Amino acid sequence: MGKGSYKKLKGSQNFRQRLILATLSATPIIIKGIRANDMLPGLRLHEVSLLRLLEKISDDCVVKINETGTMVQYKPGILMGGRHLVHDCGESRAIGYFLEPLLVLGLFSKKALSIRLKGITNDSNDPCVDTFRSTTLPLLKQFGVPSEGLELKIESRGAPPHGGGEVLLSIPNIQSLTAVTWIDEGMVRRIRGVTFSTRVSSQFENTMIHAARGIFNHLLPDVHIFTDHKAGPQAGNSPGYGISLVAETTSGCFISANTAVSYARTEDGGMEDEKGELMPPEDVGEQIASVLLQEIEQGGVVDTTHQGLLFLLCALCPQDVSKIRVGKLIPHGIEVLRLIRDFLGVKFVIKPDPSTGTVILKCVGSGLKNLSRKSS
């Protein structure tokens, strides 16, 4: 590998997607100018943690970071997977930030992956672990990933700022994905959800459920929202509460929305104001119900948070045509399409469908095969 064969990238955006694509396409990359002009230049804690995580699940990968953290050199190794791995995700981002890369890379590992992740399970920035269980894992099944060996077990919860949650993720390894034609979003058949509360009164959950159902019950009868109140060591280290909802459609699509309320993190790692006002649970329930209805209204077979993952899975399919429908393209989705074009050479044909206000995308997959897996 000469110095010239490194792919040069700039800036801190789409850090995870760049690493995923670099790893799968075995392209060594150099990222320069990472927050070079910020007050706090360089990589953030969660980004360094993600690089360490990649080192854990792969063999012979090389990561070099310069002193200020504004430049990273990453040479991907062979994805090994493995059992009984443990990773502490830290407290600057939730576990959801680390789950998406693990899902995609785990599928193309040499052995099946099972890993215990510690940190924050629910916050308002990243998709929470409940959404992963209810929405993201079924999304993988659309692409032919077997359901045995694919699970996410929530052992304890952790809210920001001090986390303390633990989840156990298992991912099977596959030979290759299967291409999809997935443009029928169907009608919403039922709504399921789960609320959680840690170190606060369990009554908060009932209030959230009551508020959310107050909106949904006008629209459909089949609404079940379960409670998950944790106490003692399973409740993590910080007080918090939240709700994750998922709408299931007649054609097997899952549209999700989630949020969590807790005290904010401050720069020095302390709590902001212990006595500060948190959003009342009633408002949380109403707000998340409205967010879910907006997601459903936009159309498409996935919600906006899963757009990037959907495009990535389509691009990794065998050399066969995939056709999907999404609501409106979000900026992150567009960035992912660009990265897919740069790393995998897969171009999507994007065609707006004016009658429904949705967008239909078609692509021919890159034909990625898991060559390191032992084929029985």
GROMACS .gro file of C-alpha atoms in nm:
model
  376
    1MET     CA    1   0.000   0.000   0.000
    2GLY     CA    2   0.178   0.310  -0.117
    3LYS     CA    3   0.097   0.649   0.030
    4GLY     CA    4  -0.081   0.735  -0.294
    5SER     CA    5  -0.347   0.467  -0.262
    6TYR     CA    6  -0.517   0.626   0.039
    7LYS     CA    7  -0.850   0.791  -0.033
    8LYS     CA    8  -0.841   1.149   0.095
    9LEU     CA    9  -1.144   1.297   0.271
   10LYS     CA   10  -1.206   1.619   0.460
   11GLY     CA   11  -1.405   1.728   0.761
   12SER     CA   12  -1.590   1.555   1.043
   13GLN     CA   13  -1.927   1.491   0.879
   14ASN     CA   14  -2.059   1.139   0.812
   15PHE     CA   15  -1.773   0.988   1.008
   16ARG     CA   16  -1.954   0.656   1.069
   17GLN     CA   17  -2.067   0.608   0.711
   18ARG     CA   18  -1.718   0.679   0.580
   19LEU     CA   19  -1.570   0.419   0.813
   20ILE     CA   20  -1.838   0.159   0.726
   21LEU     CA   21  -1.788   0.205   0.353
   22ALA     CA   22  -1.409   0.216   0.379
   23THR     CA   23  -1.416  -0.112   0.573
   24LEU     CA   24  -1.655  -0.293   0.340
   25SER     CA   25  -1.482  -0.178   0.022
   26ALA     CA   26  -1.136  -0.235   0.180
   27THR     CA   27  -1.033   0.121   0.094
   28PRO     CA   28  -0.772   0.284   0.319
   29ILE     CA   29  -0.870   0.644   0.398
   30ILE     CA   30  -0.718   0.960   0.539
   31ILE     CA   31  -0.956   1.218   0.685
   32LYS     CA   32  -0.804   1.563   0.729
   33GLY     CA   33  -0.928   1.888   0.878
   34ILE     CA   34  -1.153   1.732   1.143
   35ARG     CA   35  -1.304   2.036   1.319
   36ALA     CA   36  -0.975   2.217   1.259
   37ASN     CA   37  -1.125   2.562   1.324
   38ASP     CA   38  -1.332   2.474   1.631
   39MET     CA   39  -1.264   2.585   1.986
   40LEU     CA   40  -1.209   2.215   2.063
   41PRO     CA   41  -1.043   2.080   1.749
   42GLY     CA   42  -1.018   1.715   1.649
   43LEU     CA   43  -1.207   1.394   1.708
   44ARG     CA   44  -1.470   1.370   1.978
   45LEU     CA   45  -1.466   1.095   2.238
   46HIS     CA   46  -1.738   0.892   2.068
   47GLU     CA   47  -1.552   0.899   1.736
   48VAL     CA   48  -1.233   0.768   1.894
   49SER     CA   49  -1.446   0.507   2.071
   50LEU     CA   50  -1.592   0.400   1.734
   51LEU     CA   51  -1.241   0.354   1.593
   52ARG     CA   52  -1.148   0.142   1.895
   53LEU     CA   53  -1.463  -0.064   1.839
   54LEU     CA   54  -1.364  -0.128   1.476
   55GLU     CA   55  -1.024  -0.247   1.601
   56LYS     CA   56  -1.202  -0.492   1.831
   57ILE     CA   57  -1.413  -0.655   1.561
   58SER     CA   58  -1.147  -0.666   1.289
   59ASP     CA   59  -0.803  -0.814   1.249
   60ASP     CA   60  -0.503  -0.622   1.123
   61CYS     CA   61  -0.670  -0.284   1.093
   62VAL     CA   62  -0.449   0.020   1.142
   63VAL     CA   63  -0.567   0.346   1.299
   64LYS     CA   64  -0.338   0.646   1.330
   65ILE     CA   65  -0.452   0.975   1.482
   66ASN     CA   66  -0.231   1.284   1.487
   67GLU     CA   67  -0.163   1.478   1.810
   68THR     CA   68  -0.441   1.732   1.772
   69GLY     CA   69  -0.689   1.471   1.653
   70THR     CA   70  -0.763   1.665   1.332
   71MET     CA   71  -0.631   1.388   1.107
   72VAL     CA   72  -0.710   1.016   1.102
   73GLN     CA   73  -0.549   0.749   0.891
   74TYR     CA   74  -0.754   0.429   0.873
   75LYS     CA   75  -0.654   0.111   0.695
   76PRO     CA   76  -0.931  -0.149   0.724
   77GLY     CA   77  -0.849  -0.506   0.821
   78ILE     CA   78  -1.044  -0.830   0.792
   79LEU     CA   79  -1.376  -0.828   0.976
   80MET     CA   80  -1.358  -1.110   1.228
   81GLY     CA   81  -1.670  -1.071   1.444
   82GLY     CA   82  -1.640  -1.295   1.749
   83ARG     CA   83  -1.820  -1.380   2.071
   84HIS     CA   84  -1.817  -1.232   2.421
   85LEU     CA   85  -1.680  -0.896   2.312
   86VAL     CA   86  -1.737  -0.598   2.541
   87HIS     CA   87  -1.721  -0.231   2.453
   88ASP     CA   88  -1.781   0.075   2.668
   89CYS     CA   89  -1.944   0.338   2.447
   90GLY     CA   90  -1.873   0.622   2.688
   91GLU     CA   91  -2.111   0.902   2.772
   92SER     CA   92  -2.078   1.148   2.485
   93ARG     CA   93  -2.315   0.961   2.250
   94ALA     CA   94  -2.574   0.690   2.303
   95ILE     CA   95  -2.534   0.321   2.217
   96GLY     CA   96  -2.753   0.383   1.910
   97TYR     CA   97  -2.461   0.566   1.748
   98PHE     CA   98  -2.252   0.247   1.761
   99LEU     CA   99  -2.526  -0.002   1.671
  100GLU     CA  100  -2.570   0.095   1.305
  101PRO     CA  101  -2.204   0.036   1.205
  102LEU     CA  102  -2.204  -0.291   1.401
  103LEU     CA  103  -2.518  -0.415   1.226
  104VAL     CA  104  -2.378  -0.368   0.879
  105LEU     CA  105  -2.023  -0.482   0.951
  106GLY     CA  106  -2.138  -0.779   1.162
  107LEU     CA  107  -2.322  -0.926   0.862
  108PHE     CA  108  -1.999  -0.940   0.662
  109SER     CA  109  -1.772  -1.078   0.936
  110LYS     CA  110  -1.586  -1.406   0.937
  111LYS     CA  111  -1.774  -1.532   1.245
  112ALA     CA  112  -2.108  -1.433   1.395
  113LEU     CA  113  -2.080  -1.131   1.623
  114SER     CA  114  -2.202  -1.106   1.980
  115ILE     CA  115  -2.102  -0.800   2.177
  116ARG     CA  116  -2.202  -0.633   2.502
  117LEU     CA  117  -2.225  -0.254   2.477
  118LYS     CA  118  -2.227  -0.032   2.786
  119GLY     CA  119  -2.334   0.331   2.805
  120ILE     CA  120  -2.643   0.539   2.738
  121THR     CA  121  -2.937   0.341   2.600
  122ASN     CA  122  -3.188   0.620   2.545
  123ASP     CA  123  -3.133   0.984   2.459
  124SER     CA  124  -3.283   1.241   2.226
  125ASN     CA  125  -3.000   1.255   1.965
  126ASP     CA  126  -2.956   0.894   1.857
  127PRO     CA  127  -3.210   0.623   1.780
  128CYS     CA  128  -3.279   0.445   2.109
  129VAL     CA  129  -3.223   0.075   2.162
  130ASP     CA  130  -3.599   0.004   2.161
  131THR     CA  131  -3.629   0.146   1.809
  132PHE     CA  132  -3.342  -0.077   1.700
  133ARG     CA  133  -3.523  -0.378   1.835
  134SER     CA  134  -3.863  -0.290   1.688
  135THR     CA  135  -3.768  -0.131   1.354
  136THR     CA  136  -3.407  -0.174   1.247
  137LEU     CA  137  -3.383  -0.550   1.295
  138PRO     CA  138  -3.701  -0.617   1.090
  139LEU     CA  139  -3.552  -0.389   0.820
  140LEU     CA  140  -3.256  -0.629   0.791
  141LYS     CA  141  -3.493  -0.924   0.750
  142GLN     CA  142  -3.632  -0.761   0.432
  143PHE     CA  143  -3.286  -0.809   0.282
  144GLY     CA  144  -3.280  -1.179   0.358
  145VAL     CA  145  -3.093  -1.172   0.690
  146PRO     CA  146  -3.207  -1.477   0.892
  147SER     CA  147  -3.388  -1.402   1.217
  148GLU     CA  148  -3.208  -1.667   1.420
  149GLY     CA  149  -2.900  -1.519   1.579
  150LEU     CA  150  -3.028  -1.164   1.520
  151GLU     CA  151  -3.129  -1.002   1.846
  152LEU     CA  152  -3.078  -0.710   2.079
  153LYS     CA  153  -3.129  -0.773   2.448
  154ILE     CA  154  -3.167  -0.475   2.683
  155GLU     CA  155  -3.017  -0.581   3.015
  156SER     CA  156  -3.025  -0.245   3.191
  157ARG     CA  157  -3.111   0.110   3.095
  158GLY     CA  158  -2.897   0.421   3.113
  159ALA     CA  159  -3.010   0.778   3.060
  160PRO     CA  160  -2.776   1.072   3.001
  161PRO     CA  161  -2.556   1.218   3.141
  162HIS     CA  162  -2.411   0.922   3.334
  163GLY     CA  163  -2.542   0.624   3.140
  164GLY     CA  164  -2.499   0.289   3.305
  165GLY     CA  165  -2.707   0.091   3.056
  166GLU     CA  166  -2.613  -0.240   2.898
  167VAL     CA  167  -2.731  -0.418   2.585
  168LEU     CA  168  -2.631  -0.746   2.426
  169LEU     CA  169  -2.623  -0.747   2.046
  170SER     CA  170  -2.603  -1.065   1.835
  171ILE     CA  171  -2.568  -1.058   1.457
  172PRO     CA  172  -2.539  -1.360   1.226
  173ASN     CA  173  -2.293  -1.348   0.937
  174ILE     CA  174  -2.429  -1.401   0.588
  175GLN     CA  175  -2.298  -1.492   0.244
  176SER     CA  176  -2.468  -1.198   0.074
  177LEU     CA  177  -2.785  -0.990   0.100
  178THR     CA  178  -3.080  -1.029  -0.137
  179ALA     CA  179  -3.200  -0.744  -0.358
  180VAL     CA  180  -3.542  -0.599  -0.279
  181THR     CA  181  -3.828  -0.444  -0.466
  182TRP     CA  182  -3.997  -0.259  -0.186
  183ILE     CA  183  -4.222   0.022  -0.298
  184ASP     CA  184  -4.556  -0.063  -0.139
  185GLU     CA  185  -4.584   0.113   0.195
  186GLY     CA  186  -4.936  -0.015   0.273
  187MET     CA  187  -5.173   0.129   0.534
  188VAL     CA  188  -5.096   0.149   0.904
  189ARG     CA  189  -5.231  -0.164   1.070
  190ARG     CA  190  -5.131  -0.119   1.432
  191ILE     CA  191  -4.914   0.088   1.659
  192ARG     CA  192  -4.686  -0.062   1.920
  193GLY     CA  193  -4.454   0.110   2.158
  194VAL     CA  194  -4.261   0.093   2.480
  195THR     CA  195  -4.201   0.357   2.745
  196PHE     CA  196  -3.916   0.351   2.992
  197SER     CA  197  -3.838   0.529   3.315
  198THR     CA  198  -3.529   0.513   3.534
  199ARG     CA  199  -3.498   0.667   3.878
  200VAL     CA  200  -3.827   0.856   3.846
  201SER     CA  201  -4.184   0.764   3.940
  202SER     CA  202  -4.332   0.487   3.725
  203GLN     CA  203  -4.647   0.703   3.700
  204PHE     CA  204  -4.464   0.910   3.436
  205GLU     CA  205  -4.499   0.622   3.192
  206ASN     CA  206  -4.875   0.597   3.234
  207THR     CA  207  -4.905   0.970   3.170
  208MET     CA  208  -4.702   0.945   2.848
  209ILE     CA  209  -4.906   0.649   2.726
  210HIS     CA  210  -5.234   0.823   2.807
  211ALA     CA  211  -5.128   1.134   2.613
  212ALA     CA  212  -5.006   0.938   2.308
  213ARG     CA  213  -5.316   0.718   2.299
  214GLY     CA  214  -5.535   1.027   2.319
  215ILE     CA  215  -5.409   1.116   1.971
  216PHE     CA  216  -5.397   0.766   1.818
  217ASN     CA  217  -5.733   0.641   1.938
  218HIS     CA  218  -5.915   0.874   1.699
  219LEU     CA  219  -5.734   0.706   1.410
  220LEU     CA  220  -5.706   0.334   1.474
  221PRO     CA  221  -5.813   0.088   1.743
  222ASP     CA  222  -5.507  -0.135   1.771
  223VAL     CA  223  -5.264   0.063   1.988
  224HIS     CA  224  -5.057  -0.109   2.257
  225ILE     CA  225  -4.781   0.069   2.444
  226PHE     CA  226  -4.593  -0.133   2.703
  227THR     CA  227  -4.415  -0.001   3.010
  228ASP     CA  228  -4.064  -0.079   3.123
  229HIS     CA  229  -3.988   0.070   3.462
  230LYS     CA  230  -3.644  -0.013   3.590
  231ALA     CA  231  -3.531   0.012   3.950
  232GLY     CA  232  -3.210  -0.056   4.135
  233PRO     CA  233  -2.895  -0.145   3.940
  234GLN     CA  234  -3.092  -0.198   3.617
  235ALA     CA  235  -3.191   0.168   3.615
  236GLY     CA  236  -2.843   0.299   3.538
  237ASN     CA  237  -2.696   0.611   3.694
  238SER     CA  238  -2.923   0.898   3.589
  239PRO     CA  239  -3.294   0.983   3.606
  240GLY     CA  240  -3.481   0.988   3.276
  241TYR     CA  241  -3.791   0.875   3.092
  242GLY     CA  242  -3.894   0.836   2.730
  243ILE     CA  243  -4.104   0.657   2.475
  244SER     CA  244  -4.045   0.472   2.149
  245LEU     CA  245  -4.333   0.413   1.907
  246VAL     CA  246  -4.354   0.205   1.593
  247ALA     CA  247  -4.631   0.188   1.334
  248GLU     CA  248  -4.662  -0.141   1.149
  249THR     CA  249  -4.822  -0.133   0.804
  250THR     CA  250  -5.016  -0.394   0.607
  251SER     CA  251  -4.717  -0.449   0.377
  252GLY     CA  252  -4.473  -0.513   0.661
  253CYS     CA  253  -4.304  -0.172   0.688
  254PHE     CA  254  -4.211  -0.034   1.027
  255ILE     CA  255  -4.215   0.342   1.081
  256SER     CA  256  -4.071   0.457   1.412
  257ALA     CA  257  -4.026   0.763   1.629
  258ASN     CA  258  -3.861   0.793   1.969
  259THR     CA  259  -3.750   1.041   2.228
  260ALA     CA  260  -3.613   1.052   2.579
  261VAL     CA  261  -3.600   1.321   2.844
  262SER     CA  262  -3.315   1.360   3.092
  263TYR     CA  263  -3.078   1.619   3.229
  264ALA     CA  264  -2.840   1.763   2.973
  265ARG     CA  265  -2.470   1.689   2.960
  266THR     CA  266  -2.235   1.977   3.027
  267GLU     CA  267  -1.881   2.015   2.896
  268ASP     CA  268  -1.716   1.918   3.226
  269GLY     CA  269  -1.927   1.605   3.249
  270GLY     CA  270  -2.148   1.717   3.538
  271MET     CA  271  -2.524   1.751   3.541
  272GLU     CA  272  -2.649   2.087   3.418
  273ASP     CA  273  -2.902   2.185   3.681
  274GLU     CA  274  -3.034   1.908   3.900
  275LYS     CA  275  -3.335   2.120   3.983
  276GLY     CA  276  -3.395   2.213   3.618
  277GLU     CA  277  -3.735   2.158   3.464
  278LEU     CA  278  -3.770   1.855   3.241
  279MET     CA  279  -4.041   1.838   2.977
  280PRO     CA  280  -4.357   1.701   3.146
  281PRO     CA  281  -4.441   1.342   3.045
  282GLU     CA  282  -4.779   1.448   2.906
  283ASP     CA  283  -4.611   1.676   2.651
  284VAL     CA  284  -4.357   1.404   2.567
  285GLY     CA  285  -4.637   1.162   2.481
  286GLU     CA  286  -4.825   1.411   2.265
  287GLN     CA  287  -4.513   1.533   2.089
  288ILE     CA  288  -4.388   1.188   1.995
  289ALA     CA  289  -4.733   1.084   1.871
  290SER     CA  290  -4.733   1.388   1.641
  291VAL     CA  291  -4.380   1.309   1.519
  292LEU     CA  292  -4.486   0.954   1.433
  293LEU     CA  293  -4.790   1.081   1.242
  294GLN     CA  294  -4.568   1.320   1.043
  295GLU     CA  295  -4.335   1.031   0.955
  296ILE     CA  296  -4.633   0.824   0.835
  297GLU     CA  297  -4.769   1.118   0.637
  298GLN     CA  298  -4.441   1.158   0.446
  299GLY     CA  299  -4.481   0.808   0.302
  300GLY     CA  300  -4.201   0.573   0.212
  301VAL     CA  301  -4.116   0.227   0.340
  302VAL     CA  302  -3.889   0.351   0.620
  303ASP     CA  303  -3.883   0.658   0.843
  304THR     CA  304  -3.629   0.936   0.795
  305THR     CA  305  -3.379   0.803   1.052
  306HIS     CA  306  -3.344   0.475   0.859
  307GLN     CA  307  -3.293   0.628   0.513
  308GLY     CA  308  -2.914   0.609   0.516
  309LEU     CA  309  -2.914   0.247   0.634
  310LEU     CA  310  -3.170   0.148   0.368
  311PHE     CA  311  -2.960   0.301   0.088
  312LEU     CA  312  -2.648   0.131   0.222
  313LEU     CA  313  -2.814  -0.212   0.233
  314CYS     CA  314  -2.943  -0.167  -0.124
  315ALA     CA  315  -2.594  -0.077  -0.244
  316LEU     CA  316  -2.445  -0.385  -0.077
  317CYS     CA  317  -2.689  -0.624  -0.248
  318PRO     CA  318  -2.584  -0.865  -0.528
  319GLN     CA  319  -2.566  -0.726  -0.881
  320ASP     CA  320  -2.939  -0.715  -0.917
  321VAL     CA  321  -3.185  -0.427  -0.928
  322SER     CA  322  -3.323  -0.295  -0.599
  323LYS     CA  323  -3.615  -0.057  -0.604
  324ILE     CA  324  -3.734   0.131  -0.296
  325ARG     CA  325  -3.964   0.417  -0.203
  326VAL     CA  326  -3.884   0.679   0.060
  327GLY     CA  327  -4.060   0.995   0.178
  328LYS     CA  328  -3.866   1.310   0.110
  329LEU     CA  329  -3.488   1.275   0.086
  330ILE     CA  330  -3.320   1.420   0.394
  331PRO     CA  331  -2.972   1.581   0.374
  332HIS     CA  332  -2.815   1.284   0.556
  333GLY     CA  333  -2.969   1.043   0.304
  334ILE     CA  334  -2.826   1.247   0.016
  335GLU     CA  335  -2.480   1.247   0.176
  336VAL     CA  336  -2.496   0.868   0.213
  337LEU     CA  337  -2.587   0.833  -0.157
  338ARG     CA  338  -2.280   1.039  -0.247
  339LEU     CA  339  -2.052   0.832  -0.026
  340ILE     CA  340  -2.191   0.509  -0.174
  341ARG     CA  341  -2.113   0.642  -0.521
  342ASP     CA  342  -1.756   0.733  -0.417
  343PHE     CA  343  -1.669   0.411  -0.234
  344LEU     CA  344  -1.873   0.139  -0.405
  345GLY     CA  345  -1.934   0.298  -0.746
  346VAL     CA  346  -2.309   0.236  -0.712
  347LYS     CA  347  -2.533   0.506  -0.856
  348PHE     CA  348  -2.900   0.537  -0.773
  349VAL     CA  349  -3.164   0.646  -1.023
  350ILE     CA  350  -3.383   0.892  -0.833
  351LYS     CA  351  -3.732   0.951  -0.960
  352PRO     CA  352  -3.987   1.167  -0.775
  353ASP     CA  353  -4.342   1.033  -0.768
  354PRO     CA  354  -4.551   1.353  -0.777
  355SER     CA  355  -4.884   1.180  -0.713
  356THR     CA  356  -4.780   1.074  -0.361
  357GLY     CA  357  -4.498   1.321  -0.293
  358THR     CA  358  -4.253   1.034  -0.239
  359VAL     CA  359  -3.930   0.940  -0.416
  360ILE     CA  360  -3.853   0.609  -0.587
  361LEU     CA  361  -3.488   0.501  -0.600
  362LYS     CA  362  -3.339   0.224  -0.810
  363CYS     CA  363  -2.989   0.084  -0.809
  364VAL     CA  364  -2.787  -0.218  -0.912
  365GLY     CA  365  -2.604  -0.353  -0.608
  366SER     CA  366  -2.226  -0.369  -0.584
  367GLY     CA  367  -2.235  -0.748  -0.543
  368LEU     CA  368  -2.050  -0.755  -0.211
  369LYS     CA  369  -1.993  -1.111  -0.091
  370ASN     CA  370  -1.870  -1.222   0.245
  371LEU     CA  371  -1.559  -1.406   0.128
  372SER     CA  372  -1.414  -1.471   0.472
  373ARG     CA  373  -1.718  -1.665   0.596
  374LYS     CA  374  -1.683  -2.042   0.590
  375SER     CA  375  -1.948  -2.168   0.352
  376SER     CA  376  -2.093  -2.489   0.482
   0.00000   0.00000   0.00000
